[in-house]
């Protein structure tokens, strides 16, 4: 009996040892990033002779997978995370501080500082951004024509947008103004919907138009900007019923939107720069030429609310990042894989081919980039962009935001939704860390 | 079985039920046989088998094998563990037996999302982040229900047969092999089917346990029809799900005859 | 009944029985470990990421108090109760029973057709079933194209206005197969002689059903209801895929609420408290079924 136990114990131990030794460096990435990651992997393998254990994950369940992996320490060496998670992960010690390694990489100097901020925590860079994006209002030109709205469309305030949406609704279009809401779309609802409105709802002084008052080191539980934003949601979904709430909860929201557009049942869509490809096919397969796309859809920057002191247009940028796990067995090799993926040629090819917005000046100032009309225009919006309030704890705040919009969809009053939002924040962070603006 | 015919009303009602149950599949079929499917319910624009070809090529073959291994492994492990203990539970009487049984069922009431993290940590510590680990995790989660099912089934097998065999001098081992196991074929079939289909459709555990793509079962392969911002390939999705569900349906028909008697034992509470 | 406590052939087979039961005992031990883990961490503020992933602390019953003072739990509980009652008890159980009765003793193509239809519903992966039902209830889907419009109405956006109903229907469609199989076998186990004797005595088929069949299969009904209540109460994947809990919070069942708390907001401690609370509630429901089950032998 003892021998048997010993043998199985040894066998088990061997199995444990075997697992990491299969490959020298490991990476996990969602499958929509394959075009960027896979060439980088093969280049790295060719150059270094090391094998890379790459796992391509489906998009669904990715959150659960990443969460358990990082918490248990089984995450791969190189890991793809959304930029807003970087500060949380870094503060828990899950990510490797890249400052030293980046100092020795000659391509690092081209990165735009503002965009590195988002992937940093406490002054150090913990991940490298893959791309950035800007957000705007897309509109269906044929629907606008039917509704008799002048094009190119250039709304100046929220009232202009609502007025246009009402005309579209009157023309019999079902989804007059798609403003992302609710918890199903996660971060997309916060960024494309809530934040875009919030930033234009009040003056930037003292961070009144944000979720966090940085100078005061506190989250904002109640403010005129928050209330105006929720009121906008109420107008769109409840008071004027400009769009059915269910579009936010479809089994496949992107497909539902595409279907609505193809049936001329969508007027205005609050979304981002990736839609220039993604409204047809994100991987760029079989999409119509740029002229054809411009003939179907137009876009305009998000206007501010028109309130006193509010910005004229708003924009917020996000993006994904690649970082190195703090538990990587060989950080140098992991970093080598990282730089191989982000090597100028590979990175530029992906950025331009997929119409992503570049994060490095050597790419954004290149001839190919500037010759892409859409990218050139969209990059102008990036001049006045900002990032999310990615302080540790942001994940809870953004969920509370989404739940507030869901409550509005359910028929709650703005007063109640705000009270609930504030109570959630206070419950989470303590009353001292939450302030109210009058 | 008495062979009676249905009254016309009944036949009509039943046909109606069958139609209602099957009609949602119209969508599945319409998209599976349409190589330019886009997720709407419409007559196939370009009918063809292209989607099916896509569905079974590439990694699907390997994933199919993984699914088969995972499902049969889990089912067999579950049956072995459950039957082994259920017999004793059925035949022995001791204080607290009821409490143990209902306690087991109570354990299972914890939702999977609630125990996902500790299961993952435990598997990682034990070096079981692989298909075997998934099988064990699924067997553990199956156990309360399957123990109860098998025990209830054993309850309906009259012990007189065992008594008679004992009187004739058979040992416990012989009684188990010669009498109990053959008679319990039905209960075994039920539990095996239940565990098989559960594991066949399992997505979450294989996803979070897998350390490489080589061990992905078909349930994960299904998701390659999606992208994050990308368009869903509905044709592939529909064809793939048909190919994916077919073996499970096949298993049902294989076991059907065995299972009928099996289910009768389920409800009796000892 | 002392002398019958241990059947004679078992007395000498102690070790064999023990060895046979060993795997199960070990695995149940593992399950107990997970359960206690969830229970223990429900009293902490553990999170999956952030500072609290490493520096968590005990918070006593705070998480449980939060269940009642913060929004979300009670509303989700109400949605879950509605969902469970209508789809499991009214839908699957009753449908399964009716179908079993209607097809009892019959053979032939109609029965095979009904069975295949039911089984297909059950065996289809949840995500695909979600798409199926999304398509069926969409404005260009089956329900609208073949029922609503021919009747002269405007197309109805079912998933906007009747989300919970749609989800209930989808679950009934998916799960009835189990109840059907159970009841078929249960009805098969009613001895024919008893029924024939009753017919000879002049009982109508309705009386046969109420006086004889139903009481005889009462334990089956109770057990079935117990199982499907537990499954439905904790059901996650189909609903999440179909509606993600929305629109608004219309279809947010407890399992989805739990998922959002554990993985979106990363609050594992609170998530564990929700799991334990769900366990307690379902445990309470099962006690009710136990009462149903306690019939005089």
Tab-separated table of C-alpha atoms in Angstrom, chain A residues 12 15-16 29 31-32 53-62 64-65 68-69 71-75 252 255 258-259 262-263 274 278 280-282 320 356, chain B residues 38-40 59 113 116-117 120-121 124-130 203-204 206-213 216 220 223-224 226-232 234:
chain	number	residue	atom	x	y	z
A	12	UNK	CA	1.629	13.418	-9.395
A	15	UNK	CA	2.903	15.768	-13.614
A	16	UNK	CA	3.025	19.052	-11.771
A	29	UNK	CA	-5.284	36.060	-26.082
A	31	UNK	CA	-9.381	35.414	-30.830
A	32	UNK	CA	-10.173	38.829	-32.276
A	53	UNK	CA	2.535	27.994	-25.740
A	54	UNK	CA	-0.255	30.070	-27.171
A	55	UNK	CA	-3.869	29.674	-26.186
A	56	UNK	CA	-6.487	31.438	-28.231
A	57	UNK	CA	-9.586	31.955	-26.161
A	58	UNK	CA	-13.153	32.552	-27.185
A	59	UNK	CA	-14.550	35.876	-26.121
A	60	UNK	CA	-17.227	34.345	-23.906
A	61	UNK	CA	-16.130	33.328	-20.449
A	62	UNK	CA	-12.872	35.199	-20.911
A	64	UNK	CA	-14.042	34.328	-15.586
A	65	UNK	CA	-11.000	32.666	-17.015
A	68	UNK	CA	-9.395	32.752	-11.764
A	69	UNK	CA	-6.078	32.516	-13.584
A	71	UNK	CA	-6.029	34.943	-8.606
A	72	UNK	CA	-4.609	31.440	-8.587
A	73	UNK	CA	-1.304	32.370	-10.159
A	74	UNK	CA	-1.765	30.163	-13.204
A	75	UNK	CA	-1.955	33.003	-15.681
A	252	UNK	CA	-25.598	39.161	-29.848
A	255	UNK	CA	-25.468	41.349	-34.874
A	258	UNK	CA	-26.077	45.267	-37.947
A	259	UNK	CA	-29.396	43.733	-38.781
A	262	UNK	CA	-29.430	46.656	-42.967
A	263	UNK	CA	-33.174	47.018	-42.541
A	274	UNK	CA	-13.831	50.511	-34.751
A	278	UNK	CA	-16.920	46.273	-37.462
A	280	UNK	CA	-19.495	45.096	-41.596
A	281	UNK	CA	-16.789	42.721	-40.338
A	282	UNK	CA	-14.183	43.401	-37.685
A	320	UNK	CA	-6.654	46.883	-24.667
A	356	UNK	CA	-7.128	50.805	-35.436
B	38	UNK	CA	-26.929	35.700	-41.581
B	39	UNK	CA	-28.989	34.636	-38.619
B	40	UNK	CA	-32.403	35.507	-39.933
B	59	UNK	CA	-9.870	21.463	-35.083
B	113	UNK	CA	-20.557	29.991	-10.111
B	116	UNK	CA	-15.957	27.812	-9.350
B	117	UNK	CA	-13.091	29.600	-7.683
B	120	UNK	CA	-10.064	26.020	-9.546
B	121	UNK	CA	-7.676	26.711	-6.684
B	124	UNK	CA	-4.348	23.997	-9.442
B	125	UNK	CA	-2.791	22.886	-6.176
B	126	UNK	CA	-3.293	19.264	-7.073
B	127	UNK	CA	-1.855	19.734	-10.540
B	128	UNK	CA	-5.164	18.769	-12.065
B	129	UNK	CA	-5.661	21.589	-14.529
B	130	UNK	CA	-6.309	19.155	-17.335
B	203	UNK	CA	-18.402	24.636	-21.331
B	204	UNK	CA	-17.155	26.488	-18.293
B	206	UNK	CA	-13.045	22.882	-19.699
B	207	UNK	CA	-12.603	26.548	-20.526
B	208	UNK	CA	-10.988	27.563	-17.294
B	209	UNK	CA	-9.008	24.380	-16.773
B	210	UNK	CA	-7.454	24.163	-20.221
B	211	UNK	CA	-3.798	25.029	-20.487
B	212	UNK	CA	-3.596	24.555	-24.225
B	213	UNK	CA	-5.940	24.476	-27.174
B	216	UNK	CA	-10.585	22.011	-25.941
B	220	UNK	CA	-15.567	25.525	-26.733
B	223	UNK	CA	-17.548	29.662	-29.717
B	224	UNK	CA	-15.159	30.082	-32.565
B	226	UNK	CA	-18.136	34.321	-32.472
B	227	UNK	CA	-15.706	37.144	-32.248
B	228	UNK	CA	-15.615	40.031	-29.838
B	229	UNK	CA	-16.639	42.813	-32.154
B	230	UNK	CA	-16.848	40.534	-35.123
B	231	UNK	CA	-19.778	39.132	-36.983
B	232	UNK	CA	-21.086	35.772	-35.932
B	234	UNK	CA	-24.428	31.842	-38.231
